[in-house]
PDB file of C-alpha atoms in Angstrom:
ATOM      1  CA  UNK A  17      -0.439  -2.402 -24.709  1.00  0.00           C
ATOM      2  CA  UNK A  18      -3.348  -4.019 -22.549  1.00  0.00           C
ATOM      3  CA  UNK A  19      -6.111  -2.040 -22.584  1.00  0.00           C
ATOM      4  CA  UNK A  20      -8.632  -2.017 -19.508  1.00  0.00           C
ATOM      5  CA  UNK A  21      -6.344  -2.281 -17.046  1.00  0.00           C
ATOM      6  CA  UNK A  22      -7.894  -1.932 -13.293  1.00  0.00           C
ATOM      7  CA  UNK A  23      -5.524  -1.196 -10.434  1.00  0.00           C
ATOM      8  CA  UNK A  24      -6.789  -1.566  -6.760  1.00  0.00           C
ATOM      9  CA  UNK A  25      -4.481   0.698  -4.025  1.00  0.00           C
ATOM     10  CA  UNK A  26      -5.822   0.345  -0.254  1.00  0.00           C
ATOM     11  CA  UNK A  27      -5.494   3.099   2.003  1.00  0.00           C
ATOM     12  CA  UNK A  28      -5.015   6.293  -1.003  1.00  0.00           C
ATOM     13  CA  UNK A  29      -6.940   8.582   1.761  1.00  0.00           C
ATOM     14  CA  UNK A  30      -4.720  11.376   2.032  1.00  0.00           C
ATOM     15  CA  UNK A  31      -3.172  13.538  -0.768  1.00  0.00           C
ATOM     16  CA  UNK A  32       0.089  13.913   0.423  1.00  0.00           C
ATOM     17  CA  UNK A  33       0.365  10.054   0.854  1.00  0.00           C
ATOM     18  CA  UNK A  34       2.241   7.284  -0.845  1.00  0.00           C
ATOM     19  CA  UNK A  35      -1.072   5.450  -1.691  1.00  0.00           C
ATOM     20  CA  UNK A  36      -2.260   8.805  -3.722  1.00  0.00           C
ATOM     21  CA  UNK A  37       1.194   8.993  -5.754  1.00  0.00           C
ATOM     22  CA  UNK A  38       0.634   5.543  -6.623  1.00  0.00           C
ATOM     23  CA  UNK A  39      -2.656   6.107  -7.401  1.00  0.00           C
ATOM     24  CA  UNK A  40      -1.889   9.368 -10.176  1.00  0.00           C
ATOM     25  CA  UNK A  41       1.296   7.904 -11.492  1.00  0.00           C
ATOM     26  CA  UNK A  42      -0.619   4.904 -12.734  1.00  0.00           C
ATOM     27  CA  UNK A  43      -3.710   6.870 -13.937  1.00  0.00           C
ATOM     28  CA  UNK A  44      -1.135   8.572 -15.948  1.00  0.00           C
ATOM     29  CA  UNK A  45      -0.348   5.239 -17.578  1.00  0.00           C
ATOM     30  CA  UNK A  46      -3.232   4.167 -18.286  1.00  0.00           C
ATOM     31  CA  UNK A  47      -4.844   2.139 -15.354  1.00  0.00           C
ATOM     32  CA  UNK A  48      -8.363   2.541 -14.484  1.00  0.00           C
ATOM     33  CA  UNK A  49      -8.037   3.307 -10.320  1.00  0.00           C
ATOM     34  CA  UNK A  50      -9.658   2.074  -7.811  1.00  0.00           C
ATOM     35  CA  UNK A  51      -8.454   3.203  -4.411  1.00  0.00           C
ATOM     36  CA  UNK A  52      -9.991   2.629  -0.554  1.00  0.00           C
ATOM     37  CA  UNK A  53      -9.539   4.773   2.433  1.00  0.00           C
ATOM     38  CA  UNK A  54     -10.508   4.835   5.974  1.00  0.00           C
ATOM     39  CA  UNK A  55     -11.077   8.324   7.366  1.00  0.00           C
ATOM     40  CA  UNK A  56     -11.675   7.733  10.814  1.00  0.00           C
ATOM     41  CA  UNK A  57      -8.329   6.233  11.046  1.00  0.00           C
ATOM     42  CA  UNK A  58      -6.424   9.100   9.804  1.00  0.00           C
ATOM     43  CA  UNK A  59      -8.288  11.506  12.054  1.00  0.00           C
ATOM     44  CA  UNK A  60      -7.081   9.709  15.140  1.00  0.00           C
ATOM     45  CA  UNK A  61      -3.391  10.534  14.048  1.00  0.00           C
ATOM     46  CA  UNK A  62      -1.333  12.910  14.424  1.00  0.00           C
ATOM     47  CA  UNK A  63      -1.304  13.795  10.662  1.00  0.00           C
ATOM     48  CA  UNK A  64      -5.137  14.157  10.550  1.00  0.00           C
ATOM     49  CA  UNK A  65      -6.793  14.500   7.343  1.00  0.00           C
ATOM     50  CA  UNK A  66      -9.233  17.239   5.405  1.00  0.00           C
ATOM     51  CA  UNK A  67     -12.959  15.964   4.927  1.00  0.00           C
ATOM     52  CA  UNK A  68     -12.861  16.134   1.729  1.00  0.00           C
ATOM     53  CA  UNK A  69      -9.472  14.576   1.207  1.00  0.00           C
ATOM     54  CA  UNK A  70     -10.487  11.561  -0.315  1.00  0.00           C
ATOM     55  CA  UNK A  71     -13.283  13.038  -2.786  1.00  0.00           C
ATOM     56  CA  UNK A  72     -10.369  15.594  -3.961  1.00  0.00           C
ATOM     57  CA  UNK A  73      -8.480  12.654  -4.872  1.00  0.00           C
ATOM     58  CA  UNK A  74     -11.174  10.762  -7.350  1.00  0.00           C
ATOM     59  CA  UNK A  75     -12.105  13.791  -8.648  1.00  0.00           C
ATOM     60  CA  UNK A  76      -8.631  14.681  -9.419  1.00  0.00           C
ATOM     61  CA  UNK A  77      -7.814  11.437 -11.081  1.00  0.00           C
ATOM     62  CA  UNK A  78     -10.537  11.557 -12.850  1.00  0.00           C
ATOM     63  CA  UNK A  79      -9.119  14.530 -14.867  1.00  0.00           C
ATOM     64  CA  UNK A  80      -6.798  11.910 -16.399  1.00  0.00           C
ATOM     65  CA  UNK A  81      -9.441  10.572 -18.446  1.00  0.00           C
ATOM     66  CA  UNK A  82      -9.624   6.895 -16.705  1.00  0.00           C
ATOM     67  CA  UNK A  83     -12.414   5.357 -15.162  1.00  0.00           C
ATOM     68  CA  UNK A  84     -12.336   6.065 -10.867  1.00  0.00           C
ATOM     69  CA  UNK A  85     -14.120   4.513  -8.172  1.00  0.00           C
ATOM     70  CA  UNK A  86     -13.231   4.164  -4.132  1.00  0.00           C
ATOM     71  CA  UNK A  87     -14.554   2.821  -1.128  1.00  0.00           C
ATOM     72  CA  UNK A  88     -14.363   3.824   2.471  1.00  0.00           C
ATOM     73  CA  UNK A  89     -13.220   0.576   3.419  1.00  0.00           C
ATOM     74  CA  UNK A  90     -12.355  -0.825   7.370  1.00  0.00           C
ATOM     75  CA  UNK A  91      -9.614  -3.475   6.839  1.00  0.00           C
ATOM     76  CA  UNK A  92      -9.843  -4.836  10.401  1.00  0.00           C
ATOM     77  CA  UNK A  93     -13.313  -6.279   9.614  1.00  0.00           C
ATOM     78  CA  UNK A  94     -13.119  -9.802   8.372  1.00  0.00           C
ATOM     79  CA  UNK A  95     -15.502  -9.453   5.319  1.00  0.00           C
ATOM     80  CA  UNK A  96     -13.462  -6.094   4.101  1.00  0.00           C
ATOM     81  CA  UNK A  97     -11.552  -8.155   1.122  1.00  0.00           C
ATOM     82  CA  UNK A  98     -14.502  -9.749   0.054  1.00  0.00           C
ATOM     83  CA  UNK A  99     -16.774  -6.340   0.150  1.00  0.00           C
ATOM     84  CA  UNK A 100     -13.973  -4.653  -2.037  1.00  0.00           C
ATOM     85  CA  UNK A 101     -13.331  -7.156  -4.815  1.00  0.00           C
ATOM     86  CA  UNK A 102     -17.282  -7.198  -4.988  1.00  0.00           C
ATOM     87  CA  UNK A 103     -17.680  -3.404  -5.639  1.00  0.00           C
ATOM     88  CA  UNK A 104     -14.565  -3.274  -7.642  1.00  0.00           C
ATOM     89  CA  UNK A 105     -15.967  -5.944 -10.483  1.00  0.00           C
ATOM     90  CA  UNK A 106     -18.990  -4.107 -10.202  1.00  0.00           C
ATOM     91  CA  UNK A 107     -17.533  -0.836 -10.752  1.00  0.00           C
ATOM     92  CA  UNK A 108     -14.586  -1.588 -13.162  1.00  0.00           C
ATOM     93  CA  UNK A 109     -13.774  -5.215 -13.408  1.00  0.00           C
ATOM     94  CA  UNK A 110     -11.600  -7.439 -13.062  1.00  0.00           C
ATOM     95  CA  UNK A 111      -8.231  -5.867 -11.690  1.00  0.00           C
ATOM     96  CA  UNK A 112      -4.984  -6.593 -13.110  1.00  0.00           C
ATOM     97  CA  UNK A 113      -2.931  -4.975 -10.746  1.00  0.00           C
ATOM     98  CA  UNK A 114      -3.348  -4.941  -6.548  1.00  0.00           C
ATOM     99  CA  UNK A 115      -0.880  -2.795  -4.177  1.00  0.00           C
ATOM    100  CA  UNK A 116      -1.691  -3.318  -0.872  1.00  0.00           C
ATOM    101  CA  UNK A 117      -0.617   0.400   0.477  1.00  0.00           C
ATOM    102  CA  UNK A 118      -2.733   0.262   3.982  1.00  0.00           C
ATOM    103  CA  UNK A 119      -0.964   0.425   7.080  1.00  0.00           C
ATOM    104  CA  UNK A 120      -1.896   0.808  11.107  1.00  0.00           C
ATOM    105  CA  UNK A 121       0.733   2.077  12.961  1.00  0.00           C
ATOM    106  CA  UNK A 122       0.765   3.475  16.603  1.00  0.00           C
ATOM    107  CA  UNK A 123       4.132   3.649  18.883  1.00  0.00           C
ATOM    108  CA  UNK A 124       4.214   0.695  21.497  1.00  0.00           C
ATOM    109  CA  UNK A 125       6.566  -1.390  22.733  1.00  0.00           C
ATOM    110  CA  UNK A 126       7.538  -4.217  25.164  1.00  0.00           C
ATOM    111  CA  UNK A 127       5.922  -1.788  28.389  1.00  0.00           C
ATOM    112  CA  UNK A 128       2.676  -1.089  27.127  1.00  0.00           C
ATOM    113  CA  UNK A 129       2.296  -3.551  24.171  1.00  0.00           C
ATOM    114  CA  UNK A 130      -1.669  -5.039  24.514  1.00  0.00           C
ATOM    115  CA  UNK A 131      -3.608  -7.893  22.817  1.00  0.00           C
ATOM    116  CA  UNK A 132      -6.062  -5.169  21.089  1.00  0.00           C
ATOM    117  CA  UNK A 133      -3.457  -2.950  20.061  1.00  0.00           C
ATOM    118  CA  UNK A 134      -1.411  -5.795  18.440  1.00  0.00           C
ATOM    119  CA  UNK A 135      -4.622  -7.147  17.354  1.00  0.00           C
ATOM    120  CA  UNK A 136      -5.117  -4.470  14.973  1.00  0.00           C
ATOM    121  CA  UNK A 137      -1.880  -4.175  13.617  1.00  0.00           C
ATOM    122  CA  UNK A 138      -2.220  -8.034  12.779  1.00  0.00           C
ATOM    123  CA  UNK A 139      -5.910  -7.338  10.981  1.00  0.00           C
ATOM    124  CA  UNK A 140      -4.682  -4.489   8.936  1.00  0.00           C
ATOM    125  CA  UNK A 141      -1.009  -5.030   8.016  1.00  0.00           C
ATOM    126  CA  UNK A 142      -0.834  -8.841   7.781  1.00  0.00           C
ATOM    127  CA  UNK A 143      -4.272 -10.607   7.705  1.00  0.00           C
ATOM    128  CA  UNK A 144      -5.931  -8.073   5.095  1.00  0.00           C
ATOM    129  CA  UNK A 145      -2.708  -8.026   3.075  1.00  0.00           C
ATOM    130  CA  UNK A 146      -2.847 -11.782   2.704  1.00  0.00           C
ATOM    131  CA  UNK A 147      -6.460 -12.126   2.197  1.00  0.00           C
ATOM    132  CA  UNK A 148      -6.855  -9.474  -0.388  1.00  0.00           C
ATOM    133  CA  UNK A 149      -3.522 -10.818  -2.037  1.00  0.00           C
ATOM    134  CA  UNK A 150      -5.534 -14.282  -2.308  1.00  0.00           C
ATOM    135  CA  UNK A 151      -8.469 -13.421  -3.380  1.00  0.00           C
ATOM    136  CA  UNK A 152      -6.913 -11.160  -6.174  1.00  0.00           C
ATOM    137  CA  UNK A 153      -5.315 -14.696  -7.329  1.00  0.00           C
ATOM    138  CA  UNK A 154      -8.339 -16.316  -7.194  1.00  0.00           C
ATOM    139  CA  UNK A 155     -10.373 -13.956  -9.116  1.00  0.00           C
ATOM    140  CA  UNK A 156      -7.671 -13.496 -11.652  1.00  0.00           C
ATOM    141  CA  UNK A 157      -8.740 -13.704 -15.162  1.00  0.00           C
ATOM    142  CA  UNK A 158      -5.792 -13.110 -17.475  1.00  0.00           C
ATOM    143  CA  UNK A 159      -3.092 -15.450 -18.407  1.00  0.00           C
ATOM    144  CA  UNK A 160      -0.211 -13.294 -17.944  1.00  0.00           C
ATOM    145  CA  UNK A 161       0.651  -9.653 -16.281  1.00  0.00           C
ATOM    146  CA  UNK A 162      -0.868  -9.763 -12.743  1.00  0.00           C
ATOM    147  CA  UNK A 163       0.787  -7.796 -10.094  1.00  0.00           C
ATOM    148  CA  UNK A 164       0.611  -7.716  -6.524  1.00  0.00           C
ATOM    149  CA  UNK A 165       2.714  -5.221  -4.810  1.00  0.00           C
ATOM    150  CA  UNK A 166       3.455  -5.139  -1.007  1.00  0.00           C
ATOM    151  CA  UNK A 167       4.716  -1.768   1.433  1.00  0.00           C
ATOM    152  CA  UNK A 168       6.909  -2.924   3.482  1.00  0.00           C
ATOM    153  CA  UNK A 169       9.424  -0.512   5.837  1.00  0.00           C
ATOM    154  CA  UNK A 170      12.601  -2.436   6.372  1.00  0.00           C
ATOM    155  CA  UNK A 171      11.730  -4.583   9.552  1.00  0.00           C
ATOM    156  CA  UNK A 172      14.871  -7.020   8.547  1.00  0.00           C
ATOM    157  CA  UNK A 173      17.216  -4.066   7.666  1.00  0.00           C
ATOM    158  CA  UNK A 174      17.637  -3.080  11.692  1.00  0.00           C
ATOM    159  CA  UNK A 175      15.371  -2.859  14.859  1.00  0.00           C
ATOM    160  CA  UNK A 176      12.400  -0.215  15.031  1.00  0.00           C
ATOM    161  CA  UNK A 177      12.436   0.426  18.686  1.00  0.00           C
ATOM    162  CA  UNK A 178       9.223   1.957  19.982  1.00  0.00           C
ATOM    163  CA  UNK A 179       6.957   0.283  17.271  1.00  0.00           C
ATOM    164  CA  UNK A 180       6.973  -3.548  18.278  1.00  0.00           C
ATOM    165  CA  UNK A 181       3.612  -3.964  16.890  1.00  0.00           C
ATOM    166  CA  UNK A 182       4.019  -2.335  13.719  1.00  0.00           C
ATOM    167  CA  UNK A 183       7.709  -3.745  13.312  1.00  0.00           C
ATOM    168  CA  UNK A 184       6.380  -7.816  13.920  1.00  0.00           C
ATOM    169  CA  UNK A 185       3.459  -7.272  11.860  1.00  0.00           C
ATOM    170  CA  UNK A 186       4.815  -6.069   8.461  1.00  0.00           C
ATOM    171  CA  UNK A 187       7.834  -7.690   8.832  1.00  0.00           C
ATOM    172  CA  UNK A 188       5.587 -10.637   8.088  1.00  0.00           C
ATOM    173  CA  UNK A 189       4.816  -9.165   4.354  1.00  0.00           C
ATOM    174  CA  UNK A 190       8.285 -10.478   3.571  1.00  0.00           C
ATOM    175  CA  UNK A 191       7.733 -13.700   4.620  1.00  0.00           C
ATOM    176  CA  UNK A 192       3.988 -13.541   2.218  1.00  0.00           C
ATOM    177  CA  UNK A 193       5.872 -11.995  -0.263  1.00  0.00           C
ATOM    178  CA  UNK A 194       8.340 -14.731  -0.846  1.00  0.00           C
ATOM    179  CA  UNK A 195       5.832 -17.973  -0.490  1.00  0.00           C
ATOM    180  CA  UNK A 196       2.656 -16.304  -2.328  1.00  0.00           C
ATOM    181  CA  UNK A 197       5.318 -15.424  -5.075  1.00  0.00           C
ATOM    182  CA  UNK A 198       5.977 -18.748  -5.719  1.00  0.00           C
ATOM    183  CA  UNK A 199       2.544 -19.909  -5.632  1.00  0.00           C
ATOM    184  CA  UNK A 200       1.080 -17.818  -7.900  1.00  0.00           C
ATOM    185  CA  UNK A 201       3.762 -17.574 -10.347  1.00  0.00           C
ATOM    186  CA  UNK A 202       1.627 -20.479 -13.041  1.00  0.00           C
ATOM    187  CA  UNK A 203      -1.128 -18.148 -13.126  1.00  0.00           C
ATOM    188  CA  UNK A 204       1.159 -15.057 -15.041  1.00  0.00           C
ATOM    189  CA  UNK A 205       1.686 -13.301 -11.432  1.00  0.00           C
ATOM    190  CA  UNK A 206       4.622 -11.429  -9.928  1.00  0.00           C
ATOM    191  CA  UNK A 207       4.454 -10.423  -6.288  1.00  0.00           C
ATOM    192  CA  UNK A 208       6.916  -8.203  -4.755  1.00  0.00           C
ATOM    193  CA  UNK A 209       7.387  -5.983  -1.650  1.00  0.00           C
ATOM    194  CA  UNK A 210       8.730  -2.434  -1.767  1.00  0.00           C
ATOM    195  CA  UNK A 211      10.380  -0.944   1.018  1.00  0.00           C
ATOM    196  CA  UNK A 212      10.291   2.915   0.940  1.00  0.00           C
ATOM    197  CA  UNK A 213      12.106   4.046   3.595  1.00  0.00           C
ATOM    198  CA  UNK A 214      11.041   6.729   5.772  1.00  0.00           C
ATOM    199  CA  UNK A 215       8.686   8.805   3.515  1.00  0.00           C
ATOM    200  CA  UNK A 216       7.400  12.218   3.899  1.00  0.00           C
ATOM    201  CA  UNK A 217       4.045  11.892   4.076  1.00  0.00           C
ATOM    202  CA  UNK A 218       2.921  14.877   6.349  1.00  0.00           C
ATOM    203  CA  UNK A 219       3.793  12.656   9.667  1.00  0.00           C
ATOM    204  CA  UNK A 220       7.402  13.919  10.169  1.00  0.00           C
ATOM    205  CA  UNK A 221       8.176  16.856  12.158  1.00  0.00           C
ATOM    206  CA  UNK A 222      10.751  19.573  11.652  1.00  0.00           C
ATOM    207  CA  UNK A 223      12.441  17.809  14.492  1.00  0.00           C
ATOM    208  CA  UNK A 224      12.079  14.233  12.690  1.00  0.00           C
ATOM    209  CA  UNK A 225      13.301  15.841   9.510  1.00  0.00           C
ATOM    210  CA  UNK A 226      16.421  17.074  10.848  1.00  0.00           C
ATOM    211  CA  UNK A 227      17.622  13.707  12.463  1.00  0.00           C
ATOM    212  CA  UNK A 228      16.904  11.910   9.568  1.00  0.00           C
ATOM    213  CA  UNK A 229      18.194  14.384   6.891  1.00  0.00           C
ATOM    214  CA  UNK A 230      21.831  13.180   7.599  1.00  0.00           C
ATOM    215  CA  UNK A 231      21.365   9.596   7.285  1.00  0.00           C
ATOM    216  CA  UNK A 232      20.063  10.213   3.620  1.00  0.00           C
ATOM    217  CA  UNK A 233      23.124  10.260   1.186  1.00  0.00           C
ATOM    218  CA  UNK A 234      21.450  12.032  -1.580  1.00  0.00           C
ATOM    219  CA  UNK A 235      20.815  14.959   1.205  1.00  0.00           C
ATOM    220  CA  UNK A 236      17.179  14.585   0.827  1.00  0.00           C
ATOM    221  CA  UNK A 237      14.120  12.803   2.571  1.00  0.00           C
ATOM    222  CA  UNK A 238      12.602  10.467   0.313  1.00  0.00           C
ATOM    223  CA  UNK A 239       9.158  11.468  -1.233  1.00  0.00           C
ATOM    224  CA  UNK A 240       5.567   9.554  -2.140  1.00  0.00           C
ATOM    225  CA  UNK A 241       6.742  10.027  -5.664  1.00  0.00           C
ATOM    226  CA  UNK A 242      10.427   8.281  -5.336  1.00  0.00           C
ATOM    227  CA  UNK A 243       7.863   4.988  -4.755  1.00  0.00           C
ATOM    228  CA  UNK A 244       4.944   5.168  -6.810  1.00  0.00           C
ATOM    229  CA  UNK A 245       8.082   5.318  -9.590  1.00  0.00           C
ATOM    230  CA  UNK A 246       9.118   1.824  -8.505  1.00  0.00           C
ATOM    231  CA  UNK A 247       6.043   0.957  -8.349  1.00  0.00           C
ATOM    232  CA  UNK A 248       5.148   2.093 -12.254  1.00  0.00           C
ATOM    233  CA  UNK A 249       8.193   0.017 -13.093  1.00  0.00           C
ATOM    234  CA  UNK A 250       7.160  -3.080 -10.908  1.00  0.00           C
ATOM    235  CA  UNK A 251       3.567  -2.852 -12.219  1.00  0.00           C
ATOM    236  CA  UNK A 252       4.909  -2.900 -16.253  1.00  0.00           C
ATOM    237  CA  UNK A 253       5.681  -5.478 -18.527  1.00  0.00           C
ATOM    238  CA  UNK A 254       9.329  -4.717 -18.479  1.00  0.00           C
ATOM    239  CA  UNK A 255       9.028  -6.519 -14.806  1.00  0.00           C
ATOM    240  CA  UNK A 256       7.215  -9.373 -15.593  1.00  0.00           C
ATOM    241  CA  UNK A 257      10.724 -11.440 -14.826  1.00  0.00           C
ATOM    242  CA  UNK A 258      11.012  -9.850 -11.027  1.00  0.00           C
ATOM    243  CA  UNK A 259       8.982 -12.035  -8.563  1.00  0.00           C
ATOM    244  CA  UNK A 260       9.376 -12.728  -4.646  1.00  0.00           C
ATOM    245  CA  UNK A 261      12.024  -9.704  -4.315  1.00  0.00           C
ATOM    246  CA  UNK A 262      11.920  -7.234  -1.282  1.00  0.00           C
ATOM    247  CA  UNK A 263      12.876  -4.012  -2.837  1.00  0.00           C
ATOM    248  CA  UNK A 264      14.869  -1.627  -0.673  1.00  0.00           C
ATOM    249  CA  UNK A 265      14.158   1.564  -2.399  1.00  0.00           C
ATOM    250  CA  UNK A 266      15.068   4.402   0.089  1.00  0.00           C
ATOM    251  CA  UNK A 267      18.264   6.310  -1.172  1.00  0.00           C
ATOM    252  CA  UNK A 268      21.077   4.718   0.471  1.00  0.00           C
ATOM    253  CA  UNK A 269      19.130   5.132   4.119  1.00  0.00           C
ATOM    254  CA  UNK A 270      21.561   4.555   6.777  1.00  0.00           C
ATOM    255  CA  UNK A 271      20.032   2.718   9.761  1.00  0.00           C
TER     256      UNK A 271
END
């Protein structure tokens, strides 16, 4: 088994989210974790966060017995990727794994759709993806075991009415996905997307829950832990053979 093995996972800021999952299912495997959050964006949703959300979370993981570190990290700033591969070789080294978990998602659509609001669903969920996905293959240092690991939702599975932005935006990852896969394939890594489903991550409602309860044949929502267990799989040497896949993990959703 490799031993100092550094996983990055952007946007782990709340405890009840998919990036924190991710983020204690691999510290219980052995990864040294390095997560990033951004607060302020989580306190203008619905959801909301606790102040102390974040620190809970590093302290937590540190329990396990790995090495932690995080960053409060703005993705829509062009210098973010380059910031957080700096303090992450700093911190820990050089990563092995990356999971690009950040999102930015408000409800738009073709009536109130602007430039800024699509503009920052571009800078977070496609430009930031790509960039840190580059730079992780740049700075890569092993011959063999890399692993970069997209969120996607589903865009190409049916329409997502009421989140144009959001839906245009990530549905891009597939399209990344597929070409960086290929690309980076000589230098020993795999790059896949997951696609979750709809999650509960604190932002349904008991309304939301009950629409979407039916459509789920295994009479449950899906849960944060259903994908950081795809993701343990994706992230081990038994899946050093998958590569450029979109992953539709989300219990038989019906669209």
């Amino acid at each position: 088994m490799r031993e100092n093995k550094i996983a990055i996972i952007t946007g782990a800021s709340r405890l009840n989210g998919i990036g924190a999952s991710i983020c204690h299912l691999l510290a219980d495997n052995g990864f040294d974790i390095f997560f990033t959050y951004w607060s302020i964006y989580d306190q203008e949703m619905p959801w909301g966060i606790k102040e102390n959300e974040p620190l809970k979370l590093k302290n937590d993981l540190l329990k396990k017995g790995v090495r932690v570190s995080s960053l409060e990290l703005d993705l829509t700033k062009e210098d973010s990727p380059t910031e957080l591969f700096e303090k992450v070789i700093e911190h820990l080294g050089y990563p092995l794994v990356l999971i690009n978990n950040a999102a930015y998602s408000t409800n738009n659509d073709y009536s109130n759709l602007t430039f800024q609001e699509l503009d920052k669903h571009y800078a977070v969920n496609i430009r930031a993806t790509t960039m840190l996905s580059t730079l992780f293959a740049q700075k890569f240092k092993f011959k063999s075991g890399g692993r970069i690991i997209n969120l996607t939702s589903g865009q190409f599975k049916g329409a997502m009415p009421g989140e144009l932005a959001y839906a245009t935006t990530k549905g891009a990852i597939d399209a990344l996905t597929i070409t960086l896969s290929a690309e980076v394939a000589k230098l020993g890594i795999t790059v896949n997307a997951v696609n979750p489903g709809p999650t509960n991550t604190g932002w349904m409602t008991d309304v939301i829950k009950t629409e979407l309860l039916p459509l789920f044949p295994f009479g449950r929502i899906g849960e944060p832990s259903d994908v950081a267990r795809l993701i343990k799989f994706l992230v081990s040497e038994d899946a050093g053979w998958i590569t450029g896949q979109i992953i539709h993990s989300e219990g038989g959703f019906i669209r």
